[in-house]
C-alpha cells in the first residue's frame, strides 16, 4: 500500500547539480500517493527547468514570490499552510544559511519562515569543503536545534570530481526518510535487538545446511522499529537484503554465532524480537576438506548437535528485555504457537504458515498471547511489521524517562 496517501508535500529545489535527482524524487513521492507542489529558487531553474516539474507533477511550479497565479498573491502563505511537510532537496549551502537566520527574500525561504507548525526536512547537497565549513556545520546544528530534520548528506564522489561528505542522498533514501518521518514514534527512546534471516551450518568448506528464510520479515520489522524511533541492532543470517536505514547490522552465519552476538547485547536492550529461522541442529563434525563421494561411503558421515535456543536463553535472563518470538509452522499453527510461547517464556508469539510466508512478499500473521489468538489481515511485510510495532508498543511496560516524540 502506498505510504503517502493523502499527504500534501511542498518539494523545494535550490541551486545544485543534484536537482536532476529531484525529478526522480517527485515521481517517487507521487507513486506513494503524495500530492506535490514544486517550489524552485531562481538558482534551481539554472540546473533544471520548471517545465520538467510541471510536466511530471501536472501542477503549476512556483518560483516567483510575486506570482499572480496564486490567490491574494500570497503564495508563501498558501503553499506552506496547506502542506503536511516541506521537503527541500537539494538544499544548498546558501539556502541552509538563509533559513538558519530566518531570511525570507525569495518564495522558498519565505514559505519556510511562514510555515508555522508544518515540518521542514532538508537534504543538503554541496561540495564537501562547503559542507564541512565551520559556518555550514554551525548552521546545520542550529537547524537541528530548531526542529528541522536533515536527511544526509551522503559521502562519495562529487560532481566537481572531488570525494567527501556533501552528496545529496538518492531519491529513494530521501523518500524513505520522509515516510519514516510520518510514522508514529511508538518506540522512541527504546533499544531493540532483532534476529533475522536463516542461519547456515557448515558441513565442509563448500557446503552448508540452511533454510528458505529470505529475511524479509525480520528486515521489515527492523525498518518499522527504526521508523518508530527505536535504536535498532539487527543480527542477521546470510541474506541478500540491504540494511534498513539507521539500523546497525551484525552479520553472522551459524546459529552459534547468532547466539553469541545476541547474548553480548541482550542484557542491555529493552526489547528482543526473534524473527530469525534458526537452524535447530548444527553439524558436530564439519570437515576441514571438501567431502568426496565414493562408492565405499555414499553418504556423508554427518553428526548433528542441537543448537542453543537464542530466544529461550534471552527470555530467561534475569531482568532481561521484553521478548517476542515467531512461530513458522506448516500445520496446527494455534496449538504449536501457544505451546511455544509457554515453553520459551515470552509474552507474545507471532505465528504464520511457513509454506505461505517464507520468501513471499506478503504475510498473514496471527498474534498469540495469554488472551488467545489475534489474526491480522494478509498484507505486505512492512505493513504487517508496522502493525506489530503497534501491538508491541501496547504491551510494553512504560519507559519512565522517555518523552514521546511528536507524530
Ligand atoms: O523453536 P522454534 O524454532 O520453533 O521457535 C521459533 C522462535 O524461536 C523464533 O522466534 C526463532 O527466532 C526463535 N529461535 C531461536 N533460537 C533457536 C530456535 C528458534 O531464537 N535455536
Coordinates of C-alpha atoms and ligand atoms in Angstrom, one line a residue:
X1 CA 0.0 0.0 0.0
X2 CA 1.4 3.5 -0.9
X3 CA 2.7 5.2 2.2
X4 CA 2.0 8.9 1.5
X5 CA -1.7 8.7 0.5
X6 CA -3.5 12.0 1.5
X7 CA -0.2 13.8 2.2
X8 CA 0.5 17.2 0.6
X9 CA 4.2 17.8 0.2
X10 CA 5.9 21.0 -0.9
X11 CA 9.1 19.9 -2.7
X12 CA 11.6 22.8 -2.7
X13 CA 14.6 22.9 -5.0
X14 CA 17.6 25.1 -4.6
X15 CA 20.6 25.6 -6.9
X16 CA 22.8 22.5 -7.3
X17 CA 23.6 19.8 -9.8
X18 CA 21.7 17.3 -7.6
X19 CA 18.5 19.0 -9.0
X20 CA 18.4 16.2 -11.6
X21 CA 17.8 13.7 -8.8
X22 CA 14.7 15.7 -7.7
X23 CA 12.8 14.8 -10.8
X24 CA 13.0 11.2 -9.8
X25 CA 12.2 12.1 -6.2
X26 CA 9.0 13.9 -7.4
X27 CA 8.0 10.7 -9.3
X28 CA 8.6 8.5 -6.3
X29 CA 6.6 10.9 -4.0
X30 CA 3.7 10.7 -6.4
X31 CA 4.0 6.9 -6.6
X32 CA 3.5 6.8 -2.9
X33 CA 0.3 8.8 -3.2
X34 CA 1.5 12.3 -2.3
X35 CA 0.2 15.4 -3.9
X36 CA 3.3 17.5 -4.6
X37 CA 3.7 21.3 -5.2
X38 CA 7.1 22.2 -6.5
X39 CA 8.8 25.4 -5.5
X40 CA 12.1 26.4 -7.1
X41 CA 14.6 29.1 -6.4
X42 CA 16.0 31.1 -9.3
X43 CA 19.3 29.2 -9.0
X44 CA 17.5 25.9 -9.2
X45 CA 16.0 26.9 -12.6
X46 CA 19.6 27.2 -13.9
X47 CA 20.1 23.5 -13.3
X48 CA 16.7 22.1 -14.4
X49 CA 13.7 23.7 -16.0
X50 CA 10.3 24.4 -14.4
X51 CA 8.8 22.6 -17.4
X52 CA 10.2 19.3 -16.2
X53 CA 8.5 19.5 -12.8
X54 CA 5.3 21.0 -14.3
X55 CA 5.1 18.0 -16.7
X56 CA 5.9 15.4 -14.0
X57 CA 3.6 16.8 -11.3
X58 CA 0.8 18.1 -13.6
X59 CA 0.6 21.1 -11.4
X60 CA 1.9 24.7 -11.5
X61 CA 5.6 25.1 -10.4
X62 CA 6.3 28.2 -8.2
X63 CA 9.4 30.3 -8.4
X64 CA 8.4 33.9 -8.0
X65 CA 7.2 35.3 -4.7
X66 CA 5.0 37.8 -6.7
X67 CA 3.4 35.1 -8.9
X68 CA 0.0 36.5 -10.0
X69 CA -1.5 32.9 -10.4
X70 CA -1.8 32.4 -6.6
X71 CA -4.9 33.8 -4.9
X72 CA -4.2 37.0 -3.0
X73 CA -0.6 36.9 -4.2
X74 CA 0.2 35.0 -1.0
X75 CA 2.0 32.0 -2.5
X76 CA 4.3 31.7 0.5
X77 CA 1.4 31.5 3.0
X78 CA -1.0 29.4 0.9
X79 CA 1.6 26.8 -0.1
X80 CA 3.2 26.5 3.4
X81 CA 0.0 26.2 5.3
X82 CA -1.7 23.6 3.2
X83 CA 1.3 21.2 3.3
X84 CA 1.9 18.2 5.6
X85 CA 5.6 18.7 5.1
X86 CA 8.1 20.9 3.2
X87 CA 11.0 18.9 1.8
X88 CA 13.9 20.8 0.3
X89 CA 16.1 18.7 -1.9
X90 CA 18.7 19.7 -2.9
X91 CA 19.3 22.2 -0.1
X92 CA 22.3 24.3 -1.0
X93 CA 24.9 25.9 1.4
X94 CA 23.3 29.3 0.8
X95 CA 19.8 28.1 1.4
X96 CA 20.8 26.4 4.7
X97 CA 22.5 29.7 5.8
X98 CA 19.5 31.8 4.9
X99 CA 16.8 29.6 6.7
X100 CA 19.1 29.3 9.7
X101 CA 18.8 33.1 10.0
X102 CA 15.2 33.4 9.1
X103 CA 15.8 35.2 5.8
X104 CA 12.8 35.3 3.6
X105 CA 13.9 37.0 0.4
X106 CA 12.5 34.6 -2.1
X107 CA 9.4 32.3 -2.3
X108 CA 11.1 29.2 -0.9
X109 CA 12.7 30.8 2.1
X110 CA 9.6 32.9 2.8
X111 CA 7.4 29.8 2.9
X112 CA 9.9 28.1 5.2
X113 CA 9.6 31.1 7.6
X114 CA 5.8 31.3 7.2
X115 CA 5.2 27.6 7.7
X116 CA 4.0 27.6 11.3
X117 CA 4.0 24.1 12.6
X118 CA 4.5 22.4 9.2
X119 CA 7.6 20.2 9.4
X120 CA 10.6 21.1 7.4
X121 CA 13.0 18.4 6.1
X122 CA 16.1 19.3 4.1
X123 CA 18.5 17.2 2.1
X124 CA 21.9 19.1 1.9
X125 CA 23.8 18.9 -1.4
X126 CA 27.1 20.7 -1.8
X127 CA 30.8 20.3 -2.3
X128 CA 32.5 18.6 0.7
X129 CA 34.5 21.7 1.7
X130 CA 31.3 23.7 1.8
X131 CA 29.6 21.1 3.9
X132 CA 32.4 20.8 6.4
X133 CA 33.0 24.6 6.6
X134 CA 32.5 25.8 10.2
X135 CA 29.7 28.1 9.2
X136 CA 27.7 25.4 7.4
X137 CA 28.2 23.0 10.3
X138 CA 27.1 25.7 12.7
X139 CA 24.0 26.3 10.6
X140 CA 23.2 22.6 10.4
X141 CA 23.4 22.3 14.2
X142 CA 21.2 25.3 14.7
X143 CA 18.6 23.9 12.2
X144 CA 18.6 20.6 14.1
X145 CA 18.1 22.5 17.3
X146 CA 15.2 24.4 15.7
X147 CA 13.5 21.1 14.8
X148 CA 14.4 20.9 11.2
X149 CA 15.2 17.4 10.0
X150 CA 18.4 16.8 8.0
X151 CA 18.4 14.0 5.5
X152 CA 22.1 13.2 4.8
X153 CA 24.3 14.3 3.2
X154 CA 25.9 11.2 1.9
X155 CA 29.6 10.5 1.3
X156 CA 31.1 9.8 -2.1
X157 CA 32.2 11.1 -5.4
X158 CA 31.0 14.6 -6.2
X159 CA 30.1 16.4 -9.4
X160 CA 33.2 18.6 -9.0
X161 CA 35.3 15.4 -9.2
X162 CA 36.3 15.5 -5.5
X163 CA 35.3 13.0 -2.9
X164 CA 33.8 13.6 0.5
X165 CA 30.7 14.3 2.5
X166 CA 28.1 16.5 0.9
X167 CA 26.4 14.5 -1.9
X168 CA 22.6 14.6 -1.8
X169 CA 21.0 11.3 -0.7
X170 CA 19.5 9.2 -3.5
X171 CA 15.8 9.8 -4.3
X172 CA 14.7 6.5 -2.7
X173 CA 16.6 7.2 0.5
X174 CA 15.0 10.7 0.8
X175 CA 11.6 9.1 0.2
X176 CA 12.2 6.5 2.9
X177 CA 13.3 9.2 5.3
X178 CA 10.1 11.2 4.6
X179 CA 7.9 8.1 5.0
X180 CA 9.7 7.3 8.3
X181 CA 9.2 10.9 9.5
X182 CA 5.4 10.4 9.2
X183 CA 5.3 7.1 11.2
X184 CA 4.2 7.5 14.9
X185 CA 7.2 7.4 17.3
X186 CA 5.8 4.5 19.3
X187 CA 9.3 3.2 20.3
X188 CA 11.0 6.5 20.9
X189 CA 14.0 6.0 23.2
X190 CA 13.8 2.2 23.2
X191 CA 16.7 -0.1 22.2
X192 CA 15.7 -3.1 20.1
X193 CA 17.6 -6.2 19.2
X194 CA 16.3 -8.3 16.3
X195 CA 17.4 -11.5 14.7
X196 CA 16.5 -12.1 11.1
X197 CA 17.1 -14.5 8.2
X198 CA 18.3 -18.1 8.1
X199 CA 21.3 -19.4 9.7
X200 CA 23.8 -21.6 7.9
X201 CA 25.6 -24.6 9.4
X202 CA 28.9 -25.6 7.9
X203 CA 29.2 -29.2 6.6
X204 CA 32.5 -28.6 4.8
X205 CA 34.2 -25.6 3.2
X206 CA 31.7 -25.6 0.3
X207 CA 28.5 -26.9 1.8
X208 CA 26.1 -25.7 4.4
X209 CA 22.7 -26.6 5.9
X210 CA 20.3 -23.8 5.8
X211 CA 16.6 -23.0 5.2
X212 CA 14.3 -21.0 2.9
X213 CA 14.0 -17.8 5.1
X214 CA 14.6 -14.7 3.0
X215 CA 15.0 -12.4 6.0
X216 CA 12.2 -10.1 4.7
X217 CA 10.0 -10.2 7.8
X218 CA 12.9 -9.5 10.2
X219 CA 14.2 -6.7 8.0
X220 CA 10.8 -5.2 7.7
X221 CA 10.4 -5.3 11.4
X222 CA 13.9 -3.7 11.9
X223 CA 12.8 -0.9 9.5
X224 CA 9.4 -0.5 11.3
X225 CA 11.1 -0.2 14.7
X226 CA 13.6 2.3 13.4
X227 CA 10.8 4.3 11.8
X228 CA 9.0 4.2 15.2
X229 CA 12.0 5.9 16.8
X230 CA 13.9 2.9 18.3
X231 CA 17.6 2.4 18.2
X232 CA 17.8 -0.9 16.4
X233 CA 20.5 -3.6 16.1
X234 CA 19.9 -6.4 13.6
X235 CA 21.7 -9.7 14.0
X236 CA 21.3 -11.2 10.6
X237 CA 22.0 -14.5 9.0
X238 CA 23.1 -14.6 5.3
X239 CA 20.5 -12.8 3.2
X240 CA 20.7 -10.6 0.1
X241 CA 18.8 -7.6 1.5
X242 CA 20.1 -4.1 2.1
X243 CA 20.4 -3.0 5.8
X244 CA 17.4 -0.7 6.7
X245 CA 18.3 3.0 7.1
X246 CA 19.6 3.9 10.6
X247 CA 19.9 0.2 11.7
X248 CA 23.1 -1.3 12.9
X249 CA 23.6 -4.7 11.3
X250 CA 25.8 -7.6 12.7
X251 CA 26.2 -10.3 10.1
X252 CA 26.5 -13.9 11.3
X253 CA 26.4 -17.3 9.6
X254 CA 25.7 -20.1 12.1
X255 CA 23.2 -20.3 14.9
X256 CA 26.0 -20.4 17.4
X257 CA 27.4 -17.1 16.0
X258 CA 23.9 -15.6 16.2
X259 CA 23.6 -16.8 19.8
X260 CA 26.9 -15.3 20.8
X261 CA 26.1 -11.9 19.0
X262 CA 22.7 -11.7 20.7
X263 CA 23.9 -12.7 24.2
X264 CA 26.6 -10.0 24.0
X265 CA 23.9 -7.3 23.8
X266 CA 20.7 -8.8 25.2
X267 CA 21.1 -7.7 28.8
X268 CA 21.4 -4.0 27.7
X269 CA 18.4 -3.7 25.4
X270 CA 14.7 -3.0 26.1
X271 CA 13.3 -5.4 23.5
X272 CA 14.4 -8.6 21.9
X273 CA 12.4 -9.7 18.8
X274 CA 13.4 -13.1 17.5
X275 CA 12.5 -13.4 13.8
X276 CA 15.3 -15.5 12.5
X277 CA 14.7 -19.0 11.3
X278 CA 17.4 -20.5 13.4
X279 CA 18.7 -24.0 12.4
X280 CA 17.7 -26.4 15.2
X281 CA 20.8 -28.5 14.6
X282 CA 24.4 -27.8 13.8
X283 CA 26.9 -30.2 12.3
X284 CA 29.1 -31.6 15.1
X285 CA 31.8 -32.8 12.8
X286 CA 32.3 -30.3 10.0
X287 CA 35.0 -31.4 7.6
X288 CA 38.1 -29.3 7.0
X289 CA 38.2 -30.5 3.4
X290 CA 35.5 -31.0 0.9
X291 CA 33.8 -34.3 1.4
X292 CA 34.2 -36.6 -1.6
X293 CA 31.7 -39.0 -2.9
X294 CA 32.9 -42.6 -3.1
X295 CA 31.4 -46.0 -3.7
X296 CA 32.5 -47.1 -0.2
X297 CA 31.0 -44.1 1.6
X298 CA 28.0 -42.9 -0.5
X299 CA 26.5 -40.8 2.4
X300 CA 28.5 -38.1 4.3
X301 CA 29.4 -39.1 7.9
X302 CA 27.4 -36.2 9.5
X303 CA 26.6 -36.0 13.1
X304 CA 24.3 -33.3 14.5
X305 CA 24.2 -31.3 17.7
X306 CA 21.3 -29.3 18.9
X307 CA 21.8 -25.5 18.6
X308 CA 21.2 -23.2 21.6
X309 CA 17.7 -21.7 21.7
X310 CA 18.5 -18.0 21.5
X311 CA 15.0 -16.8 22.3
X312 CA 14.6 -19.0 25.3
X313 CA 18.0 -18.0 26.6
X314 CA 17.3 -14.3 26.3
X315 CA 13.8 -14.7 27.9
X316 CA 15.4 -16.5 30.8
X317 CA 17.9 -13.6 31.6
X318 CA 17.0 -12.1 35.0
X319 CA 15.8 -8.5 34.3
X320 CA 16.2 -9.2 30.6
X321 CA 14.4 -7.5 27.7
X322 CA 10.8 -7.8 26.8
X323 CA 10.7 -10.7 24.3
X324 CA 8.7 -11.7 21.2
X325 CA 9.2 -14.7 19.0
X326 CA 7.9 -16.1 15.8
X327 CA 6.4 -19.5 15.1
X328 CA 6.5 -20.6 11.4
X329 CA 4.6 -23.8 11.3
X330 CA 3.3 -26.0 8.5
X331 CA 0.2 -27.2 10.4
X332 CA -1.7 -26.8 13.7
X333 CA -0.5 -23.2 14.0
X334 CA -2.5 -22.3 17.0
X335 CA -1.5 -25.3 19.2
X336 CA 2.2 -25.1 18.2
X337 CA 2.4 -21.4 18.6
X338 CA 0.8 -21.3 22.1
X339 CA 2.9 -24.2 23.2
X340 CA 6.0 -22.4 22.0
X341 CA 5.0 -19.2 23.8
X342 CA 4.8 -21.0 27.1
X343 CA 7.9 -23.2 26.5
X344 CA 10.0 -20.2 25.7
X345 CA 8.6 -18.0 28.4
X346 CA 7.7 -15.0 26.2
X347 CA 4.7 -12.7 26.2
X348 CA 4.0 -12.7 22.5
X349 CA 4.4 -15.2 19.7
X350 CA 3.7 -14.3 16.1
X351 CA 2.5 -17.2 14.1
X352 CA 2.4 -17.8 10.4
X353 CA 2.2 -20.7 8.0
X354 CA 5.8 -21.3 6.8
X355 CA 4.8 -22.5 3.3
X356 CA 2.8 -19.3 2.7
X357 CA 5.2 -16.7 4.3
X358 CA 8.8 -17.9 3.6
X359 CA 10.3 -15.9 0.8
X360 CA 6.9 -14.3 0.0
X361 CA 6.3 -10.5 -0.3
X362 CA 3.2 -10.6 2.0
X363 CA 2.1 -12.5 5.0
X364 CA -0.8 -13.3 7.2
X365 CA 0.2 -13.1 10.9
X366 CA -1.6 -14.4 14.0
X367 CA -0.6 -12.9 17.3
X368 CA -0.7 -15.3 20.3
X369 CA -0.7 -14.0 23.9
X370 CA -2.3 -15.1 27.1
X371 CA -5.7 -13.7 25.9
X372 CA -5.7 -16.1 22.9
X373 CA -5.2 -15.6 19.1
X374 CA -5.5 -12.3 17.3
X375 CA -5.3 -12.6 13.5
X376 CA -4.0 -9.7 11.3
X377 CA -5.1 -9.4 7.7
X378 CA -3.0 -10.6 4.8
X379 CA -0.7 -7.7 3.9
X380 CA 2.8 -6.6 2.8
X381 CA 5.5 -7.5 5.3
X382 CA 6.3 -3.8 6.0
X383 CA 2.7 -3.1 6.7
X384 CA 2.5 -6.1 8.9
X385 CA 5.7 -5.1 10.7
X386 CA 4.2 -1.6 11.4
X387 CA 1.1 -3.3 12.9
X388 CA 3.3 -5.5 15.0
X389 CA 5.1 -2.4 16.3
X390 CA 1.8 -1.0 17.4
X391 CA 0.9 -4.3 19.1
X392 CA 4.3 -4.5 20.8
X393 CA 4.1 -0.9 22.0
X394 CA 0.7 -1.6 23.6
X395 CA 2.2 -4.4 25.6
X396 CA 5.4 -2.8 26.8
X397 CA 5.8 -1.6 30.3
X398 CA 6.1 2.3 30.2
X399 CA 9.5 3.7 29.8
X400 CA 9.6 6.3 32.6
X401 CA 12.2 8.7 31.3
X402 CA 11.2 8.7 27.7
X403 CA 9.4 11.6 26.2
X404 CA 7.2 10.5 23.3
X405 CA 8.3 12.2 20.1
X406 CA 5.6 14.1 18.0
X407 CA 3.9 12.1 15.3
Ligands
LIG1 O1 11.7 -23.5 18.4 P1 11.3 -22.8 17.2 O2 12.4 -22.7 16.1 O3 10.1 -23.3 16.5 O4 11.0 -21.3 17.7 C1 10.8 -20.2 16.8 C2 11.2 -18.9 17.5 O5 12.3 -19.1 18.4 C3 11.6 -17.8 16.6 O6 11.3 -16.6 17.2 C4 13.1 -18.0 16.4 O7 13.8 -16.9 16.0 C5 13.5 -18.4 17.8 N1 14.6 -19.4 17.9 C6 15.8 -19.0 18.5 N2 16.8 -19.9 18.6 C7 16.7 -21.2 18.1 C8 15.5 -21.6 17.6 C9 14.4 -20.7 17.5 O8 15.9 -17.8 18.9 N3 17.7 -22.0 18.3

